[in-house]
Coordinates of C-alpha atoms and ligand atoms in Angstrom, one line a residue:
X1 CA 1.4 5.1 -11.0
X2 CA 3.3 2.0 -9.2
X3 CA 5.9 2.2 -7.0
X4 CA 8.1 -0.8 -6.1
X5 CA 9.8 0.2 -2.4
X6 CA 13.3 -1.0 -1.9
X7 CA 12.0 -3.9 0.9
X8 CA 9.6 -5.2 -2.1
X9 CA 12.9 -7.9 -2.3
X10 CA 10.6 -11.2 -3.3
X11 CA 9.0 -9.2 -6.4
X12 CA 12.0 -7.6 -7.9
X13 CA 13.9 -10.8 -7.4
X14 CA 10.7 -12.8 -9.1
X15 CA 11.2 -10.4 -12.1
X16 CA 14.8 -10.6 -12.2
X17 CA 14.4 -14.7 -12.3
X18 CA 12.6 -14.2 -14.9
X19 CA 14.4 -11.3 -16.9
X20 CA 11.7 -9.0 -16.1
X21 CA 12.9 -6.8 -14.2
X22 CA 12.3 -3.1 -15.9
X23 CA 14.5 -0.2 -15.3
X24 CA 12.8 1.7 -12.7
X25 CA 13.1 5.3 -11.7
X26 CA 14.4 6.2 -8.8
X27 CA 12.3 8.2 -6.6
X28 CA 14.0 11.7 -5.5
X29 CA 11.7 13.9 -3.3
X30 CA 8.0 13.8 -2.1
X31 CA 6.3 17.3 -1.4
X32 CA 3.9 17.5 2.1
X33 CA 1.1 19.9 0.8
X34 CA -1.0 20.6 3.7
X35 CA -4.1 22.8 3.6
X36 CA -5.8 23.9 7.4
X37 CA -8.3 26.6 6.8
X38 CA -6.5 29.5 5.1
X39 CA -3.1 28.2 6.2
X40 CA -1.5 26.3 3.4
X41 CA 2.2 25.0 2.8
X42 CA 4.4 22.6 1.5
X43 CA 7.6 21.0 2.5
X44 CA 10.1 18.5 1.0
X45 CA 9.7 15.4 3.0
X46 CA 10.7 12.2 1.4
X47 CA 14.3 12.3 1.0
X48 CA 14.8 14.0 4.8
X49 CA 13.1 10.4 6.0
X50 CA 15.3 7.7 3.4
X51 CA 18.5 9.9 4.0
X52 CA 18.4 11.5 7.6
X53 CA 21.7 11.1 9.7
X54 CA 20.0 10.6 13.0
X55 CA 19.0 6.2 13.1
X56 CA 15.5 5.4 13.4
X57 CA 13.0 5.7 15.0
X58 CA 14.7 9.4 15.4
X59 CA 15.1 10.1 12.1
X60 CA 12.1 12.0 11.5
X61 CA 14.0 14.9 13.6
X62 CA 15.7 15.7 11.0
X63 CA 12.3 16.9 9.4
X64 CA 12.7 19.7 12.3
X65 CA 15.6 20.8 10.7
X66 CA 14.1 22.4 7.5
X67 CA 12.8 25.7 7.7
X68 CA 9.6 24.0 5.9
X69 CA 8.4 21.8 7.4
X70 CA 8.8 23.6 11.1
X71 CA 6.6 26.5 8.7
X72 CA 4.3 23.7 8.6
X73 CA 3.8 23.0 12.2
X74 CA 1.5 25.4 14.7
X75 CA 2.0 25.6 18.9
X76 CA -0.4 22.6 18.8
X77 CA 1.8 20.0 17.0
X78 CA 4.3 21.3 19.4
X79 CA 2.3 20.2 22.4
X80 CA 1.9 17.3 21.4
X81 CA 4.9 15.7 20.1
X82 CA 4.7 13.4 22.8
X83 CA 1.9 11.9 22.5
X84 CA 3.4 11.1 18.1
X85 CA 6.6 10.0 19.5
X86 CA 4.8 7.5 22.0
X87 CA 2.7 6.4 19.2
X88 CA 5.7 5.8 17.4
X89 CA 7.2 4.2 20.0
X90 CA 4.7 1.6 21.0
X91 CA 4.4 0.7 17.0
X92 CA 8.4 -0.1 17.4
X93 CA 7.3 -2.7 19.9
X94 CA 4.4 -4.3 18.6
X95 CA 4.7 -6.6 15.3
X96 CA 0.7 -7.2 14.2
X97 CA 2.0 -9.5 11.3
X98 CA 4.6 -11.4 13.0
X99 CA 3.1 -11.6 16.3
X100 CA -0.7 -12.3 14.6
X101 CA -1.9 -9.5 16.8
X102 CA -5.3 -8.2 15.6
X103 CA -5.5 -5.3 18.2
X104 CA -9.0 -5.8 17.9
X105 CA -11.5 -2.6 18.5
X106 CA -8.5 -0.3 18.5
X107 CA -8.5 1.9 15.2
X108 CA -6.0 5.0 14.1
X109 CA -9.0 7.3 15.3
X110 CA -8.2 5.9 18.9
X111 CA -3.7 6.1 18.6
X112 CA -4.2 9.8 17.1
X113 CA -7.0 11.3 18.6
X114 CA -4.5 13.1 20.7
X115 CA -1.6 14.3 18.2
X116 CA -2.4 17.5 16.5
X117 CA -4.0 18.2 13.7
X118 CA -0.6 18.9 11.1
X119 CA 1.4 16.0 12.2
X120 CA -1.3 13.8 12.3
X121 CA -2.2 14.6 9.1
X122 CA 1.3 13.7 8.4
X123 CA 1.5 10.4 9.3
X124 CA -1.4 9.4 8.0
X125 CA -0.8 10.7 4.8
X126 CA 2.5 8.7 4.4
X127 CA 0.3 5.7 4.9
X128 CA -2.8 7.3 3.2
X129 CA -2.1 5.2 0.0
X130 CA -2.1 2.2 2.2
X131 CA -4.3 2.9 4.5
X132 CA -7.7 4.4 2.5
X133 CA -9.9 5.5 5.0
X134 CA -11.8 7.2 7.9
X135 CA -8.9 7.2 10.8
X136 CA -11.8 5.7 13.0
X137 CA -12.4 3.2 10.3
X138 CA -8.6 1.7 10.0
X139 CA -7.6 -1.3 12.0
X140 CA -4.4 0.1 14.2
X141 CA -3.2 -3.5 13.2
X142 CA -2.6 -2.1 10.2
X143 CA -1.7 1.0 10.6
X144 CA 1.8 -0.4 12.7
X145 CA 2.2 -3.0 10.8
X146 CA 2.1 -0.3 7.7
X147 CA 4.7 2.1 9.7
X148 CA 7.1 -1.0 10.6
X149 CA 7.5 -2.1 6.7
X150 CA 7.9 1.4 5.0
X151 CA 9.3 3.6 7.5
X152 CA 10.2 2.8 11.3
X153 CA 12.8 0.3 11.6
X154 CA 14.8 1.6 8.5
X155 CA 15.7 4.6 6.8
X156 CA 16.0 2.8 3.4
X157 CA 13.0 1.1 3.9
X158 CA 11.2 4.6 2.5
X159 CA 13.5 4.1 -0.9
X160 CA 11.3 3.4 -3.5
X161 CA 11.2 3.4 -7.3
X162 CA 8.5 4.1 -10.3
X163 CA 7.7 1.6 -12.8
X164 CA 9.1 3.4 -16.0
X165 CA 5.3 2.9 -18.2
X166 CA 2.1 1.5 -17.4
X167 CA 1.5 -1.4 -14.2
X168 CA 0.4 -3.5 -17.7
X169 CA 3.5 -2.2 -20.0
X170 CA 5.7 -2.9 -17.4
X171 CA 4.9 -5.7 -15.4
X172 CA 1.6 -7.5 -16.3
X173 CA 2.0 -8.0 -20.0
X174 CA 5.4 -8.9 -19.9
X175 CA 4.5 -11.5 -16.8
X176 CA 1.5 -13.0 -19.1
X177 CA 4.0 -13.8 -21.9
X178 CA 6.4 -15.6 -19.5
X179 CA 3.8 -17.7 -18.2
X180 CA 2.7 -18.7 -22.4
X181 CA 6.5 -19.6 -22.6
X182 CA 6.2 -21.4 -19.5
X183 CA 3.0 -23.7 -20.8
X184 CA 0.7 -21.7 -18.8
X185 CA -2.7 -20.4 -19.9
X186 CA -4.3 -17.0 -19.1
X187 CA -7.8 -17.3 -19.8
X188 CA -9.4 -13.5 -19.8
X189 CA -12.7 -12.7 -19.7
X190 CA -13.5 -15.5 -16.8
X191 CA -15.1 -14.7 -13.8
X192 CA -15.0 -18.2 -11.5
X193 CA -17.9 -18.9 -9.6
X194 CA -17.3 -21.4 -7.5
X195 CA -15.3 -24.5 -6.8
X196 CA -16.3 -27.7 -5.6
X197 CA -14.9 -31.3 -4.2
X198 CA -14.7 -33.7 -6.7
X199 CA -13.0 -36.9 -5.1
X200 CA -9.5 -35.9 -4.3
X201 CA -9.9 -33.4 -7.1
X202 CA -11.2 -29.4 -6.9
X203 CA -14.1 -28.9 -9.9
X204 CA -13.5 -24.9 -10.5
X205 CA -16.3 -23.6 -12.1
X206 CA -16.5 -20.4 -14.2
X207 CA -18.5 -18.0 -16.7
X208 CA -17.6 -16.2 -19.9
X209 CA -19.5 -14.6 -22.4
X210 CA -20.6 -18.0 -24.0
X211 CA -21.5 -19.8 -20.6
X212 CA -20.6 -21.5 -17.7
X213 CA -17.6 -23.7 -18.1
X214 CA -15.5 -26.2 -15.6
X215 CA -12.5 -27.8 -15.2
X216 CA -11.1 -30.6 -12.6
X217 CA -8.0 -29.8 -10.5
X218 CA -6.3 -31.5 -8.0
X219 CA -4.9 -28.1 -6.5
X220 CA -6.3 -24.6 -6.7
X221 CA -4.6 -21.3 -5.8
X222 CA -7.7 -19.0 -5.0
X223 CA -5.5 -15.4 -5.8
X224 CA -8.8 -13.2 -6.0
X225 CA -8.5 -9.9 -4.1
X226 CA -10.6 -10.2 -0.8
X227 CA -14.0 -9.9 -1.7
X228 CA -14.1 -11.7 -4.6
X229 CA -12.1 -14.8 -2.4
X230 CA -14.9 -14.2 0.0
X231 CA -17.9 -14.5 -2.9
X232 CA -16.6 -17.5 -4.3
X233 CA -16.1 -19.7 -0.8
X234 CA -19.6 -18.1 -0.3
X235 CA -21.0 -19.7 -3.6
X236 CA -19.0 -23.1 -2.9
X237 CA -18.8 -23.4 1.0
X238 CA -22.1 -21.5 2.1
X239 CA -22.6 -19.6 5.2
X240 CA -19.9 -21.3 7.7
X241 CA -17.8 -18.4 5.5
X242 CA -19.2 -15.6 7.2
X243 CA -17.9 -16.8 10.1
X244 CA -14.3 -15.9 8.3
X245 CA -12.2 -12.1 8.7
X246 CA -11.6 -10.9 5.1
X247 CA -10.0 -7.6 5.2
X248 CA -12.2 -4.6 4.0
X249 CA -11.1 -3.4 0.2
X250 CA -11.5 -0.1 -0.8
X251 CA -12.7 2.1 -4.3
X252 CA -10.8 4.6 -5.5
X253 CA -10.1 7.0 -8.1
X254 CA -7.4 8.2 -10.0
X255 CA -7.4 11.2 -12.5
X256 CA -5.2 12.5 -14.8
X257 CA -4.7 16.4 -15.8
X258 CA -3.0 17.7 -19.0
X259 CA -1.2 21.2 -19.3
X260 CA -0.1 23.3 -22.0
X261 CA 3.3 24.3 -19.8
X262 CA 5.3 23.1 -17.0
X263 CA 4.8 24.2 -13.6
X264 CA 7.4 25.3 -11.5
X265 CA 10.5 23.2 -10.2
X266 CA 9.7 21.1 -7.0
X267 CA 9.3 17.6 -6.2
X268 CA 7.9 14.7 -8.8
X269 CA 5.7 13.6 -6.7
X270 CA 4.0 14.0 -2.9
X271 CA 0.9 14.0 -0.5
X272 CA -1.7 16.6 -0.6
X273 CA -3.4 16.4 3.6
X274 CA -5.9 18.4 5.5
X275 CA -8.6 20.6 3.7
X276 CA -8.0 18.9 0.1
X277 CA -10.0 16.2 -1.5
X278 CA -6.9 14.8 -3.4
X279 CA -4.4 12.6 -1.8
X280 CA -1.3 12.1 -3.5
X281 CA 0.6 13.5 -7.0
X282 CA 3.0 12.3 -9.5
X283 CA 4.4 14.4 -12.3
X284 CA 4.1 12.0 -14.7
X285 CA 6.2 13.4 -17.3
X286 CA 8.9 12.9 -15.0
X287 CA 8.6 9.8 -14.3
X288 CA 6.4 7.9 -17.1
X289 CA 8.4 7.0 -20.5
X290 CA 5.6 7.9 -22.5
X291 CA 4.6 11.3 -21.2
X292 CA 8.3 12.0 -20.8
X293 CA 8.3 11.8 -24.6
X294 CA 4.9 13.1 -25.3
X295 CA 6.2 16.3 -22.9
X296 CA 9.2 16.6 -24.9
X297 CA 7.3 17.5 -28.1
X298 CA 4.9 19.8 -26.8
X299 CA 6.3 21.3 -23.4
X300 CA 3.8 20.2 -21.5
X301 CA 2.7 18.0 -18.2
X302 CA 0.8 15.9 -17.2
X303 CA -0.2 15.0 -13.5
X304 CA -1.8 12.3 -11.7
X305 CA -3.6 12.3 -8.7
X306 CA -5.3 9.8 -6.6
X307 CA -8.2 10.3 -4.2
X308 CA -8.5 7.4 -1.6
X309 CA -11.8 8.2 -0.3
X310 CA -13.6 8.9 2.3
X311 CA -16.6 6.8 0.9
X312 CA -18.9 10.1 1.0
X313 CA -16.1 11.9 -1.6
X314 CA -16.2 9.0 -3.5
X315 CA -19.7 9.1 -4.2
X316 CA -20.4 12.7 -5.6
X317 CA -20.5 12.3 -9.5
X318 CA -17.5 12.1 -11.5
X319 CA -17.9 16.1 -12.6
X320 CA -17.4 17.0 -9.5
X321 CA -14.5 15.0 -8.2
X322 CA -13.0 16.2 -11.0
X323 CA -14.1 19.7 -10.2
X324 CA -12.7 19.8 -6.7
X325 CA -9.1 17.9 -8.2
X326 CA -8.8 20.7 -10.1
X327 CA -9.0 22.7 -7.7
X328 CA -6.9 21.5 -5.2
X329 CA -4.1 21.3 -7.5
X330 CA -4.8 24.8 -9.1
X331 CA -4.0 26.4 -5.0
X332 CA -1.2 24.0 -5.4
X333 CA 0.2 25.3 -8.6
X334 CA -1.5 28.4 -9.6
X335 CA 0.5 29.1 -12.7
X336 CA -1.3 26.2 -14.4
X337 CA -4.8 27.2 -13.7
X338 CA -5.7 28.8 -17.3
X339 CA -3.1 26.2 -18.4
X340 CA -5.4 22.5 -18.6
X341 CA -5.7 21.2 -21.6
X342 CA -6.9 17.6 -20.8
X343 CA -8.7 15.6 -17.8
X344 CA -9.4 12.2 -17.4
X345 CA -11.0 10.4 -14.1
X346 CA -11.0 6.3 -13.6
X347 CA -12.6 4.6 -10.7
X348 CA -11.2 1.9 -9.6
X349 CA -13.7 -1.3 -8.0
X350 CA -13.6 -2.0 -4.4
X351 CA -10.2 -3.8 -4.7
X352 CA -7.9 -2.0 -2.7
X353 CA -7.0 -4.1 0.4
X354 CA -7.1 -1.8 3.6
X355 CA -4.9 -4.2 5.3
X356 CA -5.9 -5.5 8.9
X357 CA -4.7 -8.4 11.1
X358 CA -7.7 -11.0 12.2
X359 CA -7.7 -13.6 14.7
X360 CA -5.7 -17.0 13.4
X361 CA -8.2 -19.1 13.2
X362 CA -10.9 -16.6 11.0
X363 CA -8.0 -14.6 8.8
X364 CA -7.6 -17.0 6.1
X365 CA -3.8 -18.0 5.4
X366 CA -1.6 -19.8 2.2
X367 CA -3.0 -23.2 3.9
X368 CA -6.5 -23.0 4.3
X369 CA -9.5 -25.8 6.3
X370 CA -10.1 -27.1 2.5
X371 CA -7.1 -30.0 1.4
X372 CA -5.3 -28.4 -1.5
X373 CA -7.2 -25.3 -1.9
X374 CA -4.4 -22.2 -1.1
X375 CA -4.8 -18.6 -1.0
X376 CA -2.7 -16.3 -2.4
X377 CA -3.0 -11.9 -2.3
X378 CA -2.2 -8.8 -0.2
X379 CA -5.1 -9.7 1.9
X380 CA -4.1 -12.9 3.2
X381 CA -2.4 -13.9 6.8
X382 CA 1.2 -14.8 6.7
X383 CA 3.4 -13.5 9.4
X384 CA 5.7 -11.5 6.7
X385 CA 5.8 -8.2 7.0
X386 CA 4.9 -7.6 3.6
X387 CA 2.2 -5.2 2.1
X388 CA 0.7 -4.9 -1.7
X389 CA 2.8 -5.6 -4.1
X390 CA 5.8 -7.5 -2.4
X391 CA 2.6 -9.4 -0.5
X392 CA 1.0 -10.0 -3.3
X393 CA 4.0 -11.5 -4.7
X394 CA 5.6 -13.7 -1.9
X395 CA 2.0 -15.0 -1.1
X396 CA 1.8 -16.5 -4.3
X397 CA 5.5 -17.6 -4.4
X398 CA 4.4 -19.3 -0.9
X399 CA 1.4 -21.2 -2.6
X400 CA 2.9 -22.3 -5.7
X401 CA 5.5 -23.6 -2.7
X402 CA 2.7 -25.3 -0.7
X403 CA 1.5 -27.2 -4.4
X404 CA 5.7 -28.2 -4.8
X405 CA 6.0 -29.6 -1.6
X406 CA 2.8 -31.6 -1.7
X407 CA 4.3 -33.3 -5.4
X408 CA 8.2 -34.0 -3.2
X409 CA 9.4 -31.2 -6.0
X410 CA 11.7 -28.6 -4.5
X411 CA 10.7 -25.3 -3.5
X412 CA 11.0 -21.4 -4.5
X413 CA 13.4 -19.7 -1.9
X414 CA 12.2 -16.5 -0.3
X415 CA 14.1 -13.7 0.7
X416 CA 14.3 -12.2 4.1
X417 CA 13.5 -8.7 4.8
X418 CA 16.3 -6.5 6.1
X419 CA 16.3 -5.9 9.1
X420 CA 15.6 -3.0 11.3
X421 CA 18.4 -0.8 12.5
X422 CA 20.1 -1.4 15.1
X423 CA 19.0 1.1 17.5
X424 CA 15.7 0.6 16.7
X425 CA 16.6 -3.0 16.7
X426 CA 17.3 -2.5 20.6
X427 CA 14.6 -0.5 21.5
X428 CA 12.7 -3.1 20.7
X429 CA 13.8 -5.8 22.3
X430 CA 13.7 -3.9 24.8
X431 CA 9.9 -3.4 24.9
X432 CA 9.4 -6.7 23.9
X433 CA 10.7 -8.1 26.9
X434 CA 9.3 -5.3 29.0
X435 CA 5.8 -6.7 27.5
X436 CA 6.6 -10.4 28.6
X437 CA 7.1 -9.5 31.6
X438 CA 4.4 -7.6 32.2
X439 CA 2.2 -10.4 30.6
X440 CA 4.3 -12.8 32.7
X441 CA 2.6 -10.2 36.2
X442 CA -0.5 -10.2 35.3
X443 CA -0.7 -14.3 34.8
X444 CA 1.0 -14.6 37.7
X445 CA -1.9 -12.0 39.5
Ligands
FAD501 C1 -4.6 3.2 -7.6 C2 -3.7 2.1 -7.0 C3 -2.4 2.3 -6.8 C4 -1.6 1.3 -6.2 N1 -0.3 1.6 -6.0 C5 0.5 0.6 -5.5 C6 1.9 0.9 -5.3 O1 2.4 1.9 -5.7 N2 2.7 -0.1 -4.8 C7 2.1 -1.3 -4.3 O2 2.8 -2.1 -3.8 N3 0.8 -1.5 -4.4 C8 0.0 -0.6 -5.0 N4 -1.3 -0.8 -5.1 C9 -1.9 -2.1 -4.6 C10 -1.6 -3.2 -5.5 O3 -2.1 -3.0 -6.7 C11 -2.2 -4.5 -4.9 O4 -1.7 -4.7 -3.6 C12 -1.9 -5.7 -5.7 O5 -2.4 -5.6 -7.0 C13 -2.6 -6.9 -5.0 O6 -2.4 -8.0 -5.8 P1 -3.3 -9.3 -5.7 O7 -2.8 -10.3 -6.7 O8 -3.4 -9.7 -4.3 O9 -4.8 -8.8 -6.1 P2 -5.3 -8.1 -7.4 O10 -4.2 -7.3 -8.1 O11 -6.6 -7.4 -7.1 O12 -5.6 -9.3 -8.4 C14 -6.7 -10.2 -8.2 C15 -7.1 -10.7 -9.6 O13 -8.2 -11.6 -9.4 C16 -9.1 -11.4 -10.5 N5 -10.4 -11.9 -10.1 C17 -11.2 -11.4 -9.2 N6 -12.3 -12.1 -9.1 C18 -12.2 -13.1 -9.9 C19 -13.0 -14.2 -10.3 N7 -14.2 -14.4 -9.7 N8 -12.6 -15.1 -11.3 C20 -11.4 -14.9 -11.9 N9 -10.5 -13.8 -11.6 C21 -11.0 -13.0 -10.6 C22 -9.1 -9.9 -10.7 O14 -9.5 -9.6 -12.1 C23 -7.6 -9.6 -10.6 O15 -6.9 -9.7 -11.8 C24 -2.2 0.1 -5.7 C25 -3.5 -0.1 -5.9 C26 -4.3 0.9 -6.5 C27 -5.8 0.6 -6.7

């Protein structure tokens, strides 16, 4: 399951150059299922965040309004609501992508260690899709920078909508024809190896099935995710690349449940935090065209949940990660635990960029040391605050720019991001020039 978020502005308005652009569905309500010992609830939380009346970064308050979510909370969370709101607060002032500020050494572990257990679970499972790992493991760069885009400058920045079948139905396949019309080729089945100067030109070299191959190019977008990007400068540029910062990318899996009924009413989709091995849900025959149909014909549903790690879940065999899913969602719905009639569990590679800010001159950007070799993917710097997807996307536009401008042709336009509210807006200009001037003391010192 994909969801495009309403700031993704540079991918929807690629697909809508293009005619592309399917008819998504509109996200309505995420669930918080949080399990702590024998304590478990859940609380609608989505649409209290994209549609509270109090401006951000307040607007989680009105979370405290519903009966809930305050069900949710212990005498510990209430303790330490400072210490969240200051982490909030100091993510308001710091801008890791903009400001190309890796925040090096300092990880979520060290930002949370002091917010309770619930509404640190929270947090991090609004970014838990995002941000796929061990709290002590996940750059705070990224964490912020995660927050800023999705969540803490706007309250519509938490809109976001489903693609309406398959990432390939809907986006990828579609996208592949356009670039056939276009006199592009796709080539499947190609792993490239390694590219090498030729004279002015780039020689790319590759293997199939039949061999290795080559071709000459004077340009060459690299738009691998990061560890394949890293093994290929590797294989063609030897060991000055380990000098390089590629952020880490992460495995995952994803598995898929059948039932013979429907499960109660509630939310389409949501988080599952604290004592459970899965980490997020979608009804899909609420959201996906063909298990809407296929639930129309037999009354049944079909769920999908996806477990980011930790590495050591992730490991176990897939019998029992499927085991333990089962589980978890049978204490979430336990009307539909004689009810399964299917499973399926896919593993994705390590692909999954846990996004992180490195120092400029190691974190590879669009323009990179070698003369009309680019990079393009959610793993590469650019001071956009951009994740995934909409990364992903405006990366590449910004590299297919770099190749225009070098030729005098004219360039793709970008969109800007909206921008934060405006009393969020002030607060932060306010701590921005609280941290000049504090920088400005301590030079001075
Ligand atoms: C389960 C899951 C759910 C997700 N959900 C969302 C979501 O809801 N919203 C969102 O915005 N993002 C989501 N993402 C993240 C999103 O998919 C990525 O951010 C996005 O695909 C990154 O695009 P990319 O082009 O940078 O890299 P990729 O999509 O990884 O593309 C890189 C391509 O390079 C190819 N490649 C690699 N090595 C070589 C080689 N040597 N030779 C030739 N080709 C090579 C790969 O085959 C691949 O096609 C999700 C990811 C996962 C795993």
């Amino acid at each position: 399951m994909h969801g495009v978020w309403s700031q993704y502005r540079n991918l929807q308005a690629m697909l809508a150059r293009h005619n592309l652009r399917p008819v998504f569905v509109p996200a309505q309500e995420e669930t918080w299922i949080h399990k702590d010992g024998r304590f478990m609830g859940m609380a609608p939380v989505g649409s209290a965040i994209r549609r509270s009346f109090i401006p951000p970064p307040l607007h989680y308050l009105q979370l405290f309004l519903r009966g809930k979510f305050l069900w949710m909370l212990d005498l510990r969370d209430w303790a330490s609501l400072f210490n969240v709101w200051s982490g909030l607060i100091m993510a308001v002032g710091i801008d890791p992508f903009a400001e190309n500020q890796p925040m090096e050494g300092i990880t979520l572990g060290d930002v949370t260690r002091k917010w309770s257990p619930a509404l640190k679970s929270f947090f991090l499972g609004l970014a838990r899709n995002g941000l796929s790992s061990h709290p002590d493991a996940v750059p705070i760069s990224g964490f912020i920078a995660f927050l800023r885009f999705y969540t803490l400058l706007r309250r519509d920045a938490w809109m976001f909508s489903y693609l309406p079948e398959d990432g390939g139905t809907s986006i990828c396949e579609p996208l592949a024809d356009r670039i056939h019309e276009l006199g592009g080729q796709l080539r499947l089945g190609s792993r490239v190896k390694r590219v090498a100067r030729e004279g002015e030109s780039w020689r790319v070299v590759w293997e199939t099935a039949a061999g290795e191959e080559s071709a000459r190019a004077a340009e060459v977008i690299l738009a691998t995710d990061s560890n394949n990007a890293r093994k290929i400068l590797c294989a063609s540029f030897g060991k000055s690349i380990d000098e390089l910062f590629f952020p880490r990318a992460l495995s995952n899996a994803v598995i898929r449940l059948w039932f013979d009924r429907k499960p109660r009413a509630g939310a389409e989709a949501g988080i599952f935090t604290g004592d459970f091995t899965i980490h997020n849900y979608f009804w899909l025959d609420r959201l996906s065209n063909p298990f809407r149909r296929w639930a129309r014909a037999t009354n049944g549903s079909a769920l999908e949940v996806h477990v980011y790690g930790p590495p050591e879940t992730l490991a176990q065999p897939d019998a029992v990660l499927l085991a333990q899913a089962i589980r978890d969602v049978g204490q979430a719905w336990p009307e539909l635990r004689d009810h399964r009639i299917g499973q399926h569990l896919q593993r994705n590679p390590e692909t999954h960029t846990l996004p992180a800010v490195g120092a400029k001159e190691k974190h590879l950007g669009i323009e990179t040391p070698w003369k009309n070799l680019y990079c393009a993917g959610d793993w590469v710097r650019h001071p956009t605050p951009a994740f995934f997807l909409e990364r992903a996307c405006l990366t590449g536009i910004e590299a297919a720019n770099a190749v225009l401008s070098s030729h005098g042709l004219q360039k793709w336009a970008l969109l800007d991001y909206l921008p934060p509210e405006p009393f969020v807006a002030w607060i932060e200009k306010l701590m921005r020039l609280g941290r000049k001037k504090r920088k400005q003391q301590t030079t001075a010192h």
